[in-house]
Amino acid sequence: MTPSSAADQHAAPAPAGEDPLIPVGVLGARGRMGTEVVKAVNAAEDLELVAMVDAGDWLFDVANAGARVVVDFTRPDVVMDNIRFCIDHDIHCVVGTTGFDEAKLATVAEWLQPKPDVGVVIAPNFGIGAVLLMRFAQEAARFFPSTEVVELHHPNKVDAPSGTAVRTARLIAAARRAAGVPAAPDATSDSLPGARGADVEGIPVHAVRLTGLVAHQEVLMGAGGETLTLRHDSFDRASFMPGVLLAVREIGRHPGLTVGIEGFLGL
Amino acid sequence: MTPSSAADQHAAPAPAGEDPLIPVGVLGARGRMGTEVVKAVNAAEDLELVAMVDAGDWLFDVANAGARVVVDFTRPDVVMDNIRFCIDHDIHCVVGTTGFDEAKLATVAEWLQPKPDVGVVIAPNFGIGAVLLMRFAQEAARFFPSTEVVELHHPNKVDAPSGTAVRTARLIAAARRAAGVPAAPDATSDSLPGARGADVEGIPVHAVRLTGLVAHQEVLMGAGGETLTLRHDSFDRASFMPGVLLAVREIGRHPGLTVGIEGFLGL
Amino acid sequence: MTPSSAADQHAAPAPAGEDPLIPVGVLGARGRMGTEVVKAVNAAEDLELVAMVDAGDWLFDVANAGARVVVDFTRPDVVMDNIRFCIDHDIHCVVGTTGFDEAKLATVAEWLQPKPDVGVVIAPNFGIGAVLLMRFAQEAARFFPSTEVVELHHPNKVDAPSGTAVRTARLIAAARRAAGVPAAPDATSDSLPGARGADVEGIPVHAVRLTGLVAHQEVLMGAGGETLTLRHDSFDRASFMPGVLLAVREIGRHPGLTVGIEGFLGL
Amino acid sequence: MTPSSAADQHAAPAPAGEDPLIPVGVLGARGRMGTEVVKAVNAAEDLELVAMVDAGDWLFDVANAGARVVVDFTRPDVVMDNIRFCIDHDIHCVVGTTGFDEAKLATVAEWLQPKPDVGVVIAPNFGIGAVLLMRFAQEAARFFPSTEVVELHHPNKVDAPSGTAVRTARLIAAARRAAGVPAAPDATSDSLPGARGADVEGIPVHAVRLTGLVAHQEVLMGAGGETLTLRHDSFDRASFMPGVLLAVREIGRHPGLTVGIEGFLGL
């Protein structure tokens, strides 16, 4: 609740004033992401941390403490129970835990039906820069005959390409299809296996793994005589906090199920 | 009018079909840009080049030839007469000639008043990539405490920073002001003159001049733990043609005065 | 022979003065590269163009005109005859024609044995920037646990990765082996085919093909907490001329067979 | 002394074997850099940490503990006394403390005269990547008519441009002078103050300050039709440790005063 904070660097200053503080509970509060969320909520002027819960703690504490919004960075095997509990107790949920498929999303939507005022947002990526990059790539896609994605990460990453890169490529591919853009020109006839990257719905995606790097993504778009490059560099887990706080502030105005924070950015 | 062309690489394919061709006249047809426009119009399936006019030619040829749209890449000292002529003859104008200030724009708007069906678009930059970059920079500006612009050009350029970079910086500054973003943090207390660039409404703009380069611009935005970089590289005058053709196709649907082609992109 | 020229922008000014001009012949003078060579030789103060020969012309013209150095940008099926002719007539050769394998190189070396004063340089790439990039990548290779190569070209290129990228990767791999650097760390266990690029002796090489691009290459090297990136951008065939002129000036001081111009750079 | 370590990722593996460990003392051991040095020495197989000294500790501990090499990351007001003490006790010094001018360097050299076996290395930057970048920039400088430097740092930095950027520019300028390269072409006649950067001996240097960044530097070199870009990104203080360990291992073989670690890289 100090006047300025790293986690708030992203956003315009919170509205000054007489507005009541938003009471927030954090689930998974001792995990790597949860620890950052606790710090960020504490540092935000307009939020009040009322409950920190982790494995072994009592979930009812969150309700008893009067939380209006819960932030969940826990594990795929407990997150559904947490969401169910919050919906039942009319608490909004901001969920960063991974592992959601269509079936789980449908279940959450069903739980929300009898509770028209409760909001749940489930987001695979709270980085505002990453979300903006995806959005811009989609908007620009139809103007460029060629688009490729290069993602670069530390060498401990197990999946290649990254989930974000695959999602970005799919969004670009969909935007190209919708606009009737034909397949990108490519005269390659003599190629080493893998040279042209992974094919994600027609968009080549290249994954670089390099000691020293953290998490980086580049979308390259080309037309006659010009290229447009969109690049996002993430150096630190702290980069996700502005998106988490934004979701905490916005979720009360977005009842029902929302996937991804893009809709909260007011673009 | 060949089926596919470099200048059309940018856009989704032109609408197929029975639509009548748009008759187009080119003013400044023998100039560097005009020559490219002539080629691009000739190569476009849905356009018909009906008049090429340059210094010493008869402006009435354009009207006599039945041009519905005129493209003007001439000179600041003749462009106003050209626009006046076209408006009087109910011909739409796509203008890439430079040198427009508020007074000239107001004059054109006045001429258009009695002609509610005629459209004039005056654009400082027809590069779709450059226009997208400016648009995205504006949209992203309020999410990042820091933003700087680096533009890089060939060493024969006389102005620094480029007009496009100054315009980009102003748009970013306006978006930051509108969102209440405070001045970017900067602890610099010991600086060589010029190190921190030119100050354009609070946005530092740096100009690099390098043999071998053509025209390039980068917008760097930073927040806690992450950066977003938008870069446009223009290698060739041909890169402006898709934007010119887009304007030719769209101007009939946008009566009155339009500044910049951004509004024609359907974003 | 004008005092300054684009092709000479690369090098320090040629030695002033009373030195006699070097008489130069160009084989393949009407080809795309040959045309550039003719222009560059004409523009160089210290060189004199004495013969231009192309298919159908008489090779003896080169000898009759007194050429001391010949530049050959012809075709794989005639270049060996040209080299043989030059060696027999005590003319140095600067060869940019492609298609040399070990056997052909051995043949040229054999022809040179009885001619201890004649020099032949056969170079796959006359771009000084490209040659410097390869050299620096080799020197730096042993200090970085991770190295990958990304090359980016126009979509009309038929091979992927480019020959220069493959050569760069091989040089890096050899430098790593010589220094005992172990394989780069890479925890990837869940990958789409092609995502991690082509494997060139343990170095991942990624090939991007994009409308609007020309020829670009990036070497990325990473160690704990830092990365070093070397990038070369080639926008124009003119970029090879400084390397050709350098070779023309140096070949007289390097009798025997030389592969690549690196040894002429005085590094 | 664990078999592998982050700080050693830079170098080829330490020589295996029966060699005796090098006993190392650390001055300023509780400072930000000192703490990292302690960790790195502890993790290195061939080094032994024998003394950790900070303000308030007894300097004789270092000698008593048998240190053969001392690493000094202290403060400008105490470092000279530390160096004097080490030279008197025949201990080699690796110094990362800042604030050395010509006069101080001369004094150290003088102290070393009666001790022909003792070595002192004073380095403004132990990042091997940064040192390689400076070296490569110097080597390439004479081949390119244009060179500019862009450095990018976090906004808490007080000096602009960075010391490393100024030093890089000076080395480039010296290399250009030595080769007789004329001033870079620049037609700028209409400029906002600061747009073209700071002038460091004729090399323009641009300083970007951006939330989210750490420490980054780019050298851009251009010639006709091509550019060469050298970029170093430093994300973490850990990136200096490989250079510190290299200096600790090498200093015994380099008696006298050495400035910078470049000479230890075996280039």
mmCIF file of N, CA and C in Angstrom, chain B residues 194-266:
data_model
loop_
_atom_site.group_PDB
_atom_site.id
_atom_site.type_symbol
_atom_site.label_atom_id
_atom_site.label_comp_id
_atom_site.label_asym_id
_atom_site.label_seq_id
_atom_site.Cartn_x
_atom_site.Cartn_y
_atom_site.Cartn_z
ATOM 1 N N GLY B 194 23.600 15.267 -25.631
ATOM 2 C CA GLY B 194 23.056 14.478 -26.726
ATOM 3 C C GLY B 194 22.896 13.001 -26.420
ATOM 4 N N ALA B 195 23.544 12.514 -25.349
ATOM 5 C CA ALA B 195 23.519 11.071 -25.076
ATOM 6 C C ALA B 195 22.087 10.552 -24.937
ATOM 7 N N ARG B 196 21.231 11.335 -24.278
ATOM 8 C CA ARG B 196 19.870 10.851 -24.032
ATOM 9 C C ARG B 196 18.895 11.202 -25.144
ATOM 10 N N GLY B 197 19.410 11.620 -26.304
ATOM 11 C CA GLY B 197 18.555 11.827 -27.468
ATOM 12 C C GLY B 197 17.833 13.155 -27.477
ATOM 13 N N ALA B 198 16.979 13.325 -28.496
ATOM 14 C CA ALA B 198 16.144 14.523 -28.582
ATOM 15 C C ALA B 198 14.887 14.307 -27.754
ATOM 16 N N ASP B 199 14.398 15.371 -27.145
ATOM 17 C CA ASP B 199 13.194 15.277 -26.316
ATOM 18 C C ASP B 199 11.985 15.726 -27.135
ATOM 19 N N VAL B 200 11.116 14.792 -27.474
ATOM 20 C CA VAL B 200 9.890 15.123 -28.209
ATOM 21 C C VAL B 200 8.713 14.913 -27.263
ATOM 22 N N GLU B 201 8.238 15.989 -26.669
ATOM 23 C CA GLU B 201 7.131 15.921 -25.695
ATOM 24 C C GLU B 201 7.390 14.866 -24.618
ATOM 25 N N GLY B 202 8.637 14.800 -24.154
ATOM 26 C CA GLY B 202 8.960 13.884 -23.071
ATOM 27 C C GLY B 202 9.429 12.506 -23.506
ATOM 28 N N ILE B 203 9.327 12.206 -24.779
ATOM 29 C CA ILE B 203 9.786 10.903 -25.304
ATOM 30 C C ILE B 203 11.170 11.095 -25.919
ATOM 31 N N PRO B 204 12.212 10.408 -25.412
ATOM 32 C CA PRO B 204 13.532 10.506 -26.046
ATOM 33 C C PRO B 204 13.530 9.840 -27.424
ATOM 34 N N VAL B 205 14.078 10.541 -28.411
ATOM 35 C CA VAL B 205 14.160 10.007 -29.778
ATOM 36 C C VAL B 205 15.619 10.063 -30.233
ATOM 37 N N HIS B 206 16.148 8.919 -30.646
ATOM 38 C CA HIS B 206 17.550 8.793 -31.044
ATOM 39 C C HIS B 206 17.617 8.527 -32.546
ATOM 40 N N ALA B 207 18.515 9.220 -33.242
ATOM 41 C CA ALA B 207 18.646 9.069 -34.698
ATOM 42 C C ALA B 207 20.022 8.524 -35.055
ATOM 43 N N VAL B 208 20.050 7.345 -35.659
ATOM 44 C CA VAL B 208 21.294 6.729 -36.132
ATOM 45 C C VAL B 208 21.394 6.943 -37.639
ATOM 46 N N ARG B 209 22.582 7.313 -38.128
ATOM 47 C CA ARG B 209 22.807 7.479 -39.577
ATOM 48 C C ARG B 209 23.945 6.575 -39.978
ATOM 49 N N LEU B 210 23.672 5.618 -40.881
ATOM 50 C CA LEU B 210 24.651 4.572 -41.153
ATOM 51 C C LEU B 210 24.640 4.215 -42.633
ATOM 52 N N THR B 211 25.795 4.300 -43.274
ATOM 53 C CA THR B 211 25.929 3.791 -44.634
ATOM 54 C C THR B 211 25.365 2.368 -44.686
ATOM 55 N N GLY B 212 24.643 2.042 -45.718
ATOM 56 C CA GLY B 212 24.123 0.683 -45.865
ATOM 57 C C GLY B 212 22.674 0.551 -45.432
ATOM 58 N N LEU B 213 22.232 1.399 -44.498
ATOM 59 C CA LEU B 213 20.842 1.322 -44.048
ATOM 60 C C LEU B 213 19.914 2.018 -45.039
ATOM 61 N N VAL B 214 18.623 1.749 -44.904
ATOM 62 C CA VAL B 214 17.619 2.414 -45.725
ATOM 63 C C VAL B 214 16.757 3.254 -44.770
ATOM 64 N N ALA B 215 15.665 2.684 -44.231
ATOM 65 C CA ALA B 215 14.784 3.426 -43.322
ATOM 66 C C ALA B 215 14.205 2.439 -42.313
ATOM 67 N N HIS B 216 14.477 2.667 -41.045
ATOM 68 C CA HIS B 216 14.153 1.718 -39.990
ATOM 69 C C HIS B 216 13.702 2.490 -38.752
ATOM 70 N N GLN B 217 12.783 1.925 -37.992
ATOM 71 C CA GLN B 217 12.336 2.585 -36.767
ATOM 72 C C GLN B 217 11.987 1.544 -35.711
ATOM 73 N N GLU B 218 12.376 1.866 -34.472
ATOM 74 C CA GLU B 218 12.152 0.947 -33.365
ATOM 75 C C GLU B 218 11.520 1.723 -32.217
ATOM 76 N N VAL B 219 10.447 1.192 -31.643
ATOM 77 C CA VAL B 219 9.863 1.769 -30.440
ATOM 78 C C VAL B 219 10.108 0.777 -29.313
ATOM 79 N N LEU B 220 10.787 1.234 -28.246
ATOM 80 C CA LEU B 220 11.100 0.368 -27.115
ATOM 81 C C LEU B 220 10.256 0.788 -25.923
ATOM 82 N N MET B 221 9.531 -0.170 -25.337
ATOM 83 C CA MET B 221 8.681 0.117 -24.194
ATOM 84 C C MET B 221 9.066 -0.820 -23.061
ATOM 85 N N GLY B 222 9.201 -0.275 -21.854
ATOM 86 C CA GLY B 222 9.635 -1.106 -20.746
ATOM 87 C C GLY B 222 8.756 -0.970 -19.527
ATOM 88 N N ALA B 223 8.558 -2.097 -18.844
ATOM 89 C CA ALA B 223 7.858 -2.131 -17.559
ATOM 90 C C ALA B 223 8.664 -3.048 -16.642
ATOM 91 N N GLY B 224 8.225 -3.235 -15.414
ATOM 92 C CA GLY B 224 8.974 -4.062 -14.487
ATOM 93 C C GLY B 224 9.214 -5.454 -15.051
ATOM 94 N N GLY B 225 10.484 -5.789 -15.320
ATOM 95 C CA GLY B 225 10.820 -7.144 -15.738
ATOM 96 C C GLY B 225 10.522 -7.504 -17.176
ATOM 97 N N GLU B 226 10.064 -6.558 -17.980
ATOM 98 C CA GLU B 226 9.768 -6.924 -19.378
ATOM 99 C C GLU B 226 9.886 -5.715 -20.297
ATOM 100 N N THR B 227 10.137 -5.994 -21.564
ATOM 101 C CA THR B 227 10.127 -4.939 -22.584
ATOM 102 C C THR B 227 9.340 -5.423 -23.791
ATOM 103 N N LEU B 228 8.755 -4.460 -24.503
ATOM 104 C CA LEU B 228 8.058 -4.733 -25.755
ATOM 105 C C LEU B 228 8.708 -3.846 -26.810
ATOM 106 N N THR B 229 9.147 -4.454 -27.911
ATOM 107 C CA THR B 229 9.820 -3.706 -28.965
ATOM 108 C C THR B 229 9.050 -3.851 -30.262
ATOM 109 N N LEU B 230 8.760 -2.728 -30.907
ATOM 110 C CA LEU B 230 8.087 -2.728 -32.204
ATOM 111 C C LEU B 230 9.077 -2.156 -33.208
ATOM 112 N N ARG B 231 9.354 -2.901 -34.263
ATOM 113 C CA ARG B 231 10.339 -2.429 -35.242
ATOM 114 C C ARG B 231 9.805 -2.521 -36.658
ATOM 115 N N HIS B 232 10.044 -1.474 -37.423
ATOM 116 C CA HIS B 232 9.674 -1.463 -38.834
ATOM 117 C C HIS B 232 10.928 -1.232 -39.672
ATOM 118 N N ASP B 233 11.138 -2.073 -40.669
ATOM 119 C CA ASP B 233 12.251 -1.930 -41.595
ATOM 120 C C ASP B 233 11.690 -1.717 -42.985
ATOM 121 N N SER B 234 12.095 -0.632 -43.618
ATOM 122 C CA SER B 234 11.673 -0.377 -44.980
ATOM 123 C C SER B 234 12.909 -0.431 -45.864
ATOM 124 N N PHE B 235 12.907 -1.357 -46.830
ATOM 125 C CA PHE B 235 14.092 -1.567 -47.645
ATOM 126 C C PHE B 235 13.957 -0.922 -49.018
ATOM 127 N N ASP B 236 12.753 -0.448 -49.365
ATOM 128 C CA ASP B 236 12.479 -0.212 -50.770
ATOM 129 C C ASP B 236 11.263 0.697 -50.902
ATOM 130 N N ARG B 237 11.304 1.598 -51.907
ATOM 131 C CA ARG B 237 10.180 2.485 -52.201
ATOM 132 C C ARG B 237 8.912 1.677 -52.512
ATOM 133 N N ALA B 238 9.093 0.463 -53.023
ATOM 134 C CA ALA B 238 7.943 -0.387 -53.361
ATOM 135 C C ALA B 238 7.081 -0.653 -52.144
ATOM 136 N N SER B 239 7.662 -0.504 -50.962
ATOM 137 C CA SER B 239 6.895 -0.827 -49.762
ATOM 138 C C SER B 239 5.741 0.149 -49.525
ATOM 139 N N PHE B 240 5.727 1.274 -50.222
ATOM 140 C CA PHE B 240 4.628 2.211 -50.033
ATOM 141 C C PHE B 240 3.427 1.902 -50.929
ATOM 142 N N MET B 241 3.625 1.096 -51.956
ATOM 143 C CA MET B 241 2.573 0.902 -52.951
ATOM 144 C C MET B 241 1.318 0.219 -52.415
ATOM 145 N N PRO B 242 1.443 -0.833 -51.573
ATOM 146 C CA PRO B 242 0.202 -1.426 -51.060
ATOM 147 C C PRO B 242 -0.675 -0.394 -50.343
ATOM 148 N N GLY B 243 -0.051 0.528 -49.624
ATOM 149 C CA GLY B 243 -0.822 1.559 -48.934
ATOM 150 C C GLY B 243 -1.473 2.531 -49.911
ATOM 151 N N VAL B 244 -0.763 2.854 -50.989
ATOM 152 C CA VAL B 244 -1.341 3.740 -52.004
ATOM 153 C C VAL B 244 -2.547 3.062 -52.665
ATOM 154 N N LEU B 245 -2.387 1.790 -53.038
ATOM 155 C CA LEU B 245 -3.499 1.079 -53.694
ATOM 156 C C LEU B 245 -4.692 0.946 -52.752
ATOM 157 N N LEU B 246 -4.388 0.656 -51.484
ATOM 158 C CA LEU B 246 -5.470 0.565 -50.501
ATOM 159 C C LEU B 246 -6.244 1.880 -50.450
ATOM 160 N N ALA B 247 -5.528 2.986 -50.431
ATOM 161 C CA ALA B 247 -6.180 4.296 -50.365
ATOM 162 C C ALA B 247 -7.008 4.540 -51.623
ATOM 163 N N VAL B 248 -6.480 4.159 -52.787
ATOM 164 C CA VAL B 248 -7.221 4.329 -54.046
ATOM 165 C C VAL B 248 -8.541 3.561 -53.983
ATOM 166 N N ARG B 249 -8.474 2.343 -53.421
ATOM 167 C CA ARG B 249 -9.688 1.521 -53.376
ATOM 168 C C ARG B 249 -10.695 2.029 -52.341
ATOM 169 N N GLU B 250 -10.188 2.641 -51.255
ATOM 170 C CA GLU B 250 -11.053 2.995 -50.129
ATOM 171 C C GLU B 250 -11.599 4.416 -50.205
ATOM 172 N N ILE B 251 -10.899 5.309 -50.922
ATOM 173 C CA ILE B 251 -11.227 6.734 -50.813
ATOM 174 C C ILE B 251 -12.686 7.025 -51.211
ATOM 175 N N GLY B 252 -13.218 6.239 -52.151
ATOM 176 C CA GLY B 252 -14.601 6.439 -52.573
ATOM 177 C C GLY B 252 -15.608 6.225 -51.443
ATOM 178 N N ARG B 253 -15.198 5.453 -50.447
ATOM 179 C CA ARG B 253 -16.100 5.193 -49.316
ATOM 180 C C ARG B 253 -15.858 6.144 -48.152
ATOM 181 N N HIS B 254 -14.914 7.093 -48.302
ATOM 182 C CA HIS B 254 -14.584 8.016 -47.216
ATOM 183 C C HIS B 254 -14.630 9.453 -47.706
ATOM 184 N N PRO B 255 -15.832 10.000 -47.947
ATOM 185 C CA PRO B 255 -15.909 11.393 -48.397
ATOM 186 C C PRO B 255 -15.367 12.345 -47.339
ATOM 187 N N GLY B 256 -15.001 13.563 -47.785
ATOM 188 C CA GLY B 256 -14.417 14.542 -46.861
ATOM 189 C C GLY B 256 -12.913 14.389 -46.790
ATOM 190 N N LEU B 257 -12.292 15.089 -45.821
ATOM 191 C CA LEU B 257 -10.833 15.080 -45.690
ATOM 192 C C LEU B 257 -10.382 14.047 -44.655
ATOM 193 N N THR B 258 -9.454 13.185 -45.046
ATOM 194 C CA THR B 258 -8.860 12.204 -44.131
ATOM 195 C C THR B 258 -7.359 12.458 -44.091
ATOM 196 N N VAL B 259 -6.768 12.456 -42.891
ATOM 197 C CA VAL B 259 -5.313 12.597 -42.783
ATOM 198 C C VAL B 259 -4.729 11.262 -42.325
ATOM 199 N N GLY B 260 -3.859 10.683 -43.132
ATOM 200 C CA GLY B 260 -3.278 9.373 -42.818
ATOM 201 C C GLY B 260 -4.200 8.261 -43.272
ATOM 202 N N ILE B 261 -3.595 7.104 -43.604
ATOM 203 C CA ILE B 261 -4.400 5.989 -44.111
ATOM 204 C C ILE B 261 -4.855 5.050 -43.001
ATOM 205 N N GLU B 262 -4.502 5.349 -41.766
ATOM 206 C CA GLU B 262 -4.827 4.419 -40.684
ATOM 207 C C GLU B 262 -6.312 4.044 -40.660
ATOM 208 N N GLY B 263 -7.172 5.042 -40.885
ATOM 209 C CA GLY B 263 -8.610 4.784 -40.823
ATOM 210 C C GLY B 263 -9.103 3.848 -41.914
ATOM 211 N N PHE B 264 -8.272 3.615 -42.959
ATOM 212 C CA PHE B 264 -8.682 2.734 -44.051
ATOM 213 C C PHE B 264 -8.299 1.274 -43.788
ATOM 214 N N LEU B 265 -7.570 1.019 -42.711
ATOM 215 C CA LEU B 265 -7.043 -0.338 -42.491
ATOM 216 C C LEU B 265 -8.059 -1.263 -41.844
ATOM 217 N N GLY B 266 -9.169 -0.712 -41.376
ATOM 218 C CA GLY B 266 -10.202 -1.555 -40.763
ATOM 219 C C GLY B 266 -9.755 -2.175 -39.461
#
